[in-house]
XYZ file of C-alpha atoms in Angstrom:
435
model
C 111.219 119.433 107.468
C 108.629 116.682 107.473
C 109.220 116.206 103.369
C 113.208 115.347 104.547
C 111.631 113.169 107.416
C 109.691 111.305 104.440
C 112.531 110.888 102.189
C 114.695 109.322 105.589
C 111.794 106.942 106.520
C 111.761 105.466 103.100
C 115.199 104.040 103.277
C 114.999 102.595 106.628
C 114.191 99.177 107.841
C 111.464 100.672 110.656
C 109.273 101.638 107.661
C 109.917 100.995 103.794
C 109.109 97.279 104.583
C 105.553 98.065 106.067
C 104.974 101.015 102.953
C 105.628 98.000 100.404
C 103.713 95.438 102.464
C 100.649 97.428 102.791
C 100.766 98.640 99.445
C 100.962 95.280 98.130
C 97.965 94.187 100.159
C 96.063 96.987 98.981
C 96.717 96.146 95.372
C 95.910 92.324 95.909
C 92.196 92.988 97.769
C 90.932 95.175 94.809
C 92.930 93.349 91.822
C 90.708 90.105 93.087
C 87.588 91.936 94.002
C 87.010 93.948 90.642
C 88.330 90.696 88.681
C 85.510 88.986 90.375
C 83.088 91.521 90.527
C 83.726 92.411 86.198
C 83.443 88.505 85.915
C 79.933 88.486 87.683
C 78.900 91.537 85.963
C 79.774 91.051 82.337
C 81.327 87.396 82.115
C 78.066 85.703 83.483
C 80.133 84.249 86.914
C 77.142 83.176 89.306
C 76.311 81.418 92.378
C 73.378 79.794 92.988
C 71.728 81.112 89.969
C 71.603 84.866 91.694
C 71.065 87.959 89.750
C 74.849 89.836 89.000
C 72.567 92.997 91.292
C 72.746 90.463 93.968
C 75.988 88.885 93.391
C 77.651 92.435 93.650
C 76.573 93.818 96.745
C 77.037 90.150 97.933
C 80.646 90.220 97.066
C 80.897 93.648 98.857
C 79.554 92.576 101.992
C 81.647 89.252 102.046
C 84.772 91.306 102.516
C 83.360 94.177 104.826
C 81.811 91.879 107.167
C 85.128 90.293 109.031
C 85.943 93.548 109.598
C 83.264 93.840 112.118
C 83.493 90.243 113.032
C 87.199 90.466 113.893
C 88.441 93.703 114.365
C 88.012 93.764 118.321
C 90.099 90.792 118.425
C 92.486 91.855 116.259
C 93.148 95.078 118.345
C 93.576 92.628 121.544
C 96.030 90.730 119.864
C 97.795 93.925 118.612
C 98.377 94.612 122.521
C 99.196 91.455 123.465
C 101.589 90.094 120.957
C 104.666 91.578 118.533
C 102.780 93.427 116.025
C 105.344 92.520 113.500
C 104.939 88.961 114.377
C 101.244 89.804 113.683
C 101.581 91.160 110.633
C 104.030 88.976 109.047
C 101.534 85.655 109.792
C 98.714 87.701 107.775
C 101.068 88.675 105.262
C 102.121 84.705 104.813
C 98.295 83.928 105.339
C 97.801 85.811 102.050
C 99.862 83.400 100.293
C 97.923 80.777 100.908
C 94.726 82.649 100.449
C 95.886 83.944 96.925
C 96.721 80.430 96.291
C 93.202 79.291 96.939
C 91.889 82.178 94.741
C 94.005 81.002 91.744
C 92.745 77.847 92.023
C 89.165 78.616 92.208
C 89.851 81.088 89.224
C 91.755 77.924 87.575
C 88.445 75.385 88.308
C 85.676 78.082 87.462
C 84.616 77.898 91.020
C 82.810 80.594 92.467
C 81.494 79.279 95.518
C 85.396 79.112 96.396
C 86.116 82.765 95.260
C 83.562 83.857 97.764
C 84.868 82.168 100.416
C 88.212 83.238 99.982
C 86.682 86.733 99.539
C 85.404 86.348 102.895
C 88.741 84.806 104.574
C 90.903 87.984 102.528
C 88.621 90.441 104.714
C 89.431 88.646 107.826
C 93.244 88.984 107.001
C 93.081 92.384 106.412
C 91.301 93.114 109.812
C 94.088 91.319 111.479
C 96.448 92.931 109.431
C 95.361 96.642 109.730
C 95.159 97.171 113.715
C 98.569 95.500 114.144
C 99.738 97.954 111.367
C 98.184 101.152 112.972
C 99.683 100.488 116.585
C 103.088 99.623 115.284
C 103.445 102.685 113.581
C 104.113 104.672 116.956
C 106.378 102.071 118.132
C 108.752 101.846 115.536
C 108.351 105.605 114.604
C 109.057 109.153 116.641
C 106.210 111.553 117.219
C 107.167 113.810 114.911
C 107.350 111.132 111.963
C 104.155 110.077 112.187
C 102.329 112.398 109.877
C 104.689 112.169 107.166
C 104.740 108.580 107.383
C 100.894 108.205 107.708
C 100.686 110.448 104.309
C 103.181 108.261 102.626
C 100.902 105.331 103.539
C 97.720 106.931 102.881
C 99.408 108.155 99.509
C 100.470 105.148 97.925
C 97.503 102.807 98.939
C 95.566 104.832 96.938
C 97.728 104.314 94.278
C 97.681 100.791 94.614
C 93.876 100.664 95.029
C 93.569 102.133 91.909
C 96.119 100.142 89.936
C 94.437 96.687 91.323
C 90.713 98.342 89.989
C 92.393 99.242 86.790
C 94.421 95.975 86.262
C 91.442 93.509 87.647
C 88.521 95.130 85.948
C 90.764 95.332 82.302
C 93.048 91.953 82.623
C 90.472 89.419 83.596
C 88.244 89.630 80.551
C 91.251 88.834 78.503
C 92.254 85.471 77.188
C 93.332 83.834 79.914
C 92.798 86.661 82.168
C 91.508 84.725 85.335
C 94.590 82.331 85.187
C 96.506 85.444 85.077
C 95.211 87.196 87.724
C 95.191 84.227 90.208
C 99.052 84.178 89.267
C 99.475 87.969 90.126
C 97.834 87.768 93.267
C 99.922 84.699 94.300
C 103.378 87.054 93.364
C 102.248 89.998 94.526
C 101.550 88.245 98.068
C 104.808 86.427 97.899
C 106.384 89.945 97.737
C 104.568 91.661 100.356
C 105.464 88.790 102.516
C 109.416 88.758 101.725
C 109.169 92.450 102.396
C 107.292 92.548 105.933
C 109.948 89.828 107.116
C 112.229 92.721 107.259
C 110.562 94.961 109.324
C 112.120 94.988 113.298
C 109.766 94.146 115.928
C 107.441 95.890 117.381
C 107.142 94.540 121.022
C 103.898 93.995 122.819
C 102.350 96.575 125.088
C 100.124 93.986 127.247
C 101.591 90.358 127.329
C 100.389 89.498 130.065
C 96.615 90.203 129.143
C 94.151 87.212 128.690
C 93.409 87.049 124.905
C 89.382 86.587 124.716
C 87.877 84.992 121.356
C 84.235 86.312 121.964
C 84.215 88.648 119.114
C 80.809 90.134 119.766
C 81.644 90.819 123.806
C 84.827 92.300 122.382
C 83.275 94.418 119.745
C 80.958 96.077 122.306
C 84.235 96.314 124.907
C 86.676 97.639 122.330
C 84.075 100.672 121.472
C 83.629 101.499 125.124
C 87.158 102.082 125.535
C 87.529 104.369 122.534
C 83.926 106.131 124.129
C 85.804 106.552 127.217
C 88.863 108.390 125.589
C 87.567 111.178 123.714
C 90.881 112.684 123.285
C 91.208 109.604 120.789
C 87.600 109.038 119.782
C 87.668 112.495 118.061
C 90.513 111.931 115.541
C 89.307 108.447 114.746
C 85.325 109.662 114.158
C 87.244 112.023 111.521
C 88.773 109.587 109.831
C 85.484 107.551 109.578
C 83.476 110.383 108.199
C 86.382 110.354 105.464
C 85.393 106.921 104.824
C 82.054 107.676 104.563
C 82.498 110.434 102.268
C 84.836 108.031 100.015
C 82.134 105.422 100.048
C 79.201 107.557 98.947
C 80.906 109.036 96.127
C 81.691 105.320 95.071
C 77.874 104.797 95.045
C 76.620 107.815 93.643
C 79.227 108.289 90.728
C 77.829 106.042 88.295
C 74.163 106.854 88.833
C 75.039 110.560 88.841
C 77.280 110.436 85.750
C 74.582 108.275 83.884
C 71.503 110.261 84.808
C 72.657 113.714 85.633
C 75.548 114.205 83.702
C 74.497 111.838 80.634
C 77.859 110.183 80.339
C 78.451 106.399 80.332
C 81.037 104.161 82.041
C 84.035 105.481 80.707
C 83.319 108.805 82.235
C 83.004 106.889 85.999
C 86.375 105.382 85.345
C 87.656 108.821 84.694
C 86.015 110.411 88.133
C 87.315 107.084 90.026
C 91.004 107.615 89.200
C 90.433 111.331 89.472
C 89.022 110.708 92.930
C 92.141 108.270 93.882
C 94.756 110.419 92.223
C 93.459 113.471 93.975
C 93.539 111.734 97.644
C 97.165 110.490 97.036
C 98.109 113.719 95.879
C 96.641 115.727 99.170
C 98.004 113.254 102.218
C 101.336 113.051 99.885
C 101.106 116.800 99.813
C 100.128 117.274 104.205
C 103.281 114.968 104.764
C 105.387 116.817 102.531
C 104.459 120.316 103.746
C 103.055 119.616 107.646
C 105.644 120.597 111.047
C 106.175 118.438 113.603
C 102.591 118.539 115.421
C 99.112 117.637 114.836
C 99.003 119.550 111.442
C 95.491 120.167 112.401
C 95.326 123.012 109.788
C 95.512 121.057 106.976
C 92.205 118.869 108.329
C 90.544 122.249 108.577
C 91.713 123.150 104.902
C 90.672 120.231 103.742
C 87.267 120.319 105.524
C 86.535 123.600 104.000
C 87.811 122.329 100.260
C 85.249 119.726 100.570
C 82.533 122.251 101.798
C 83.322 124.691 98.790
C 84.008 122.058 95.959
C 81.044 119.643 96.555
C 78.843 122.612 96.830
C 79.811 123.779 93.588
C 79.141 120.475 92.024
C 75.717 120.459 93.430
C 75.579 124.079 92.065
C 76.831 124.077 88.505
C 74.585 120.754 88.204
C 71.131 121.258 89.918
C 69.731 122.316 86.522
C 70.861 119.605 84.432
C 67.410 117.651 82.970
C 67.543 113.814 84.553
C 68.495 111.553 81.751
C 65.947 108.848 81.010
C 67.152 105.067 81.240
C 67.832 103.755 77.875
C 69.033 107.149 76.551
C 72.397 107.250 74.322
C 75.256 108.146 76.936
C 78.144 110.194 75.710
C 81.574 108.338 76.512
C 84.947 110.008 77.962
C 86.259 111.707 74.911
C 83.307 113.337 74.000
C 82.591 114.491 77.924
C 86.412 115.987 77.697
C 85.562 117.786 74.485
C 83.212 119.920 76.391
C 84.764 122.674 78.408
C 81.641 123.275 80.462
C 82.647 119.631 82.174
C 86.102 120.986 83.053
C 84.648 122.532 85.917
C 83.129 119.288 87.201
C 86.526 117.388 86.818
C 88.110 120.370 88.644
C 85.717 120.311 91.515
C 85.904 116.737 91.868
C 89.695 116.621 91.761
C 90.073 119.527 94.166
C 87.480 117.675 96.114
C 89.601 114.470 96.483
C 92.750 116.391 97.307
C 90.804 118.087 99.934
C 90.066 114.614 101.565
C 93.618 113.451 101.599
C 94.832 116.555 103.475
C 91.396 116.414 105.562
C 92.224 112.305 107.094
C 96.121 112.286 107.370
C 96.731 114.684 110.606
C 93.831 112.784 112.250
C 95.221 109.101 111.566
C 98.417 110.390 113.291
C 96.656 112.291 115.982
C 94.688 108.711 117.029
C 98.237 106.577 117.151
C 99.951 109.420 118.907
C 97.264 110.033 121.456
C 96.401 106.164 122.161
C 98.234 105.133 125.260
C 100.634 102.438 124.768
C 99.076 99.509 126.310
C 95.516 100.373 124.739
C 96.498 101.181 121.236
C 95.570 98.097 119.615
C 92.273 98.029 121.013
C 91.132 101.568 120.439
C 92.867 102.029 117.009
C 90.841 98.333 116.379
C 87.629 100.108 117.162
C 88.672 103.380 114.496
C 88.858 100.225 111.913
C 85.423 98.518 113.174
C 83.505 102.655 112.984
C 85.311 103.141 109.595
C 83.240 100.107 108.258
C 80.366 100.812 109.751
C 80.519 104.544 108.078
C 81.550 103.209 104.775
C 78.891 100.452 104.885
C 76.671 103.579 105.696
C 77.656 105.559 102.669
C 77.220 102.406 100.649
C 73.169 103.097 101.181
C 73.585 107.091 100.544
C 71.960 107.057 96.978
C 69.578 104.237 97.974
C 68.214 106.845 100.903
C 67.963 109.919 98.952
C 65.919 108.068 95.968
C 63.687 106.670 98.903
C 62.641 110.406 99.685
C 62.860 111.396 96.674
C 65.643 114.045 96.437
C 67.463 114.878 93.695
C 71.087 113.098 93.632
C 72.799 116.617 94.065
C 71.471 116.623 97.609
C 73.989 113.931 98.486
C 77.428 116.648 97.479
C 75.074 118.839 100.193
C 75.392 116.396 102.553
C 78.956 115.972 102.422
C 79.504 119.353 102.269
C 76.754 120.515 105.542
C 78.617 117.742 107.517
C 82.374 118.908 106.356
C 81.229 122.507 107.574
C 80.037 120.805 110.871
C 83.495 119.310 111.102
C 85.689 122.382 110.236
C 83.412 124.154 113.018
C 84.161 121.603 115.476
C 87.717 121.565 114.895
C 87.918 125.333 115.531
C 85.879 125.368 118.453
C 88.527 122.897 119.938
C 91.351 124.931 118.927
C 89.685 127.950 120.393
C 88.739 125.398 123.715
C 92.250 125.214 124.245
C 93.740 128.392 122.966
C 95.965 126.711 120.453
C 96.196 123.337 121.962
C 95.952 120.437 119.510
C 92.136 119.342 119.062
């Protein structure tokens, strides 16, 4: 049933333009960010003579900071104004931002690149609540799970393509200039796509608009905590983003110090995780019924428990590889069949993560009252950014208390087990009703 719904949705104006616009935006975000990070790491790009170890986290923070600052205001706007008009404006603004980025690449101006990165984060902060609150307006409740599955699946593919192309292209002859031109082209196509999306009318056009982003952030979060049926799936989705950020942060050090492998294996793992999450999301969309699809979240959480635990167990006795030691490349890593179990665990954990998050996204959209939907889903964006930031500090915390790196995988397994128990408890409490 859901596979048929998904096949029908990709042919319709009320969904296809949104799918294309989001995917192209995700590609551009990562195409730019990883081009910039690669220039900082390998091309000598710097600002105010900062070391690259400082430049990279600064760049990451400049993109996520606007989500904290502006998501609450963006959620309020998504309830006051037509959601499609907000997305059209955001995609039009992206064209101008990409023109700034292209200019900065042409004239080799790192300060302008950093400013553009912050503005791109702000653009995403306004686009996302409008998109999430528009979906239940444009689609029927039974269409939300397959729609979110396709959005999540293609998002992961777009992220992977952006990371790979940005990392590879920017260091080639005329690479920065080609990156700039590509960013502008993708932004134009995304704007043309979103112009085809039908109206998604405002739920509260008479509501006052507040620009006090600090007060509005606390107000939006208080709305979420007073709506527990919406808060629960939002917290589950936030856990997914913390998981993803933790793995991204852990993987380079884990690969080098525990597996004795180089950056080519890190890229292999990144591709495996991204593709696996996309497969999990698409499987959930294709196989789910018309309800909340909570069995897929339970299955995904169980998978995270099993496969992340296995990664920790099979590598626990590995000696720590000292800094400066020779590291093996991806071909040598793959040639050793004992490493295939790690690859299988990471791939299946990624599929499990995709299965886990899609029903929760759809559940939050379905349960949020129409007149509050933009603000409640914006609260989810704030929590996603907060937990992703916490996930990025996972490695630092483990190092600080001098625990083995594998403890991070066991932490993921433990929290996933708690998620399984909580969902089962809610299902039993409501005698089979959605949790």
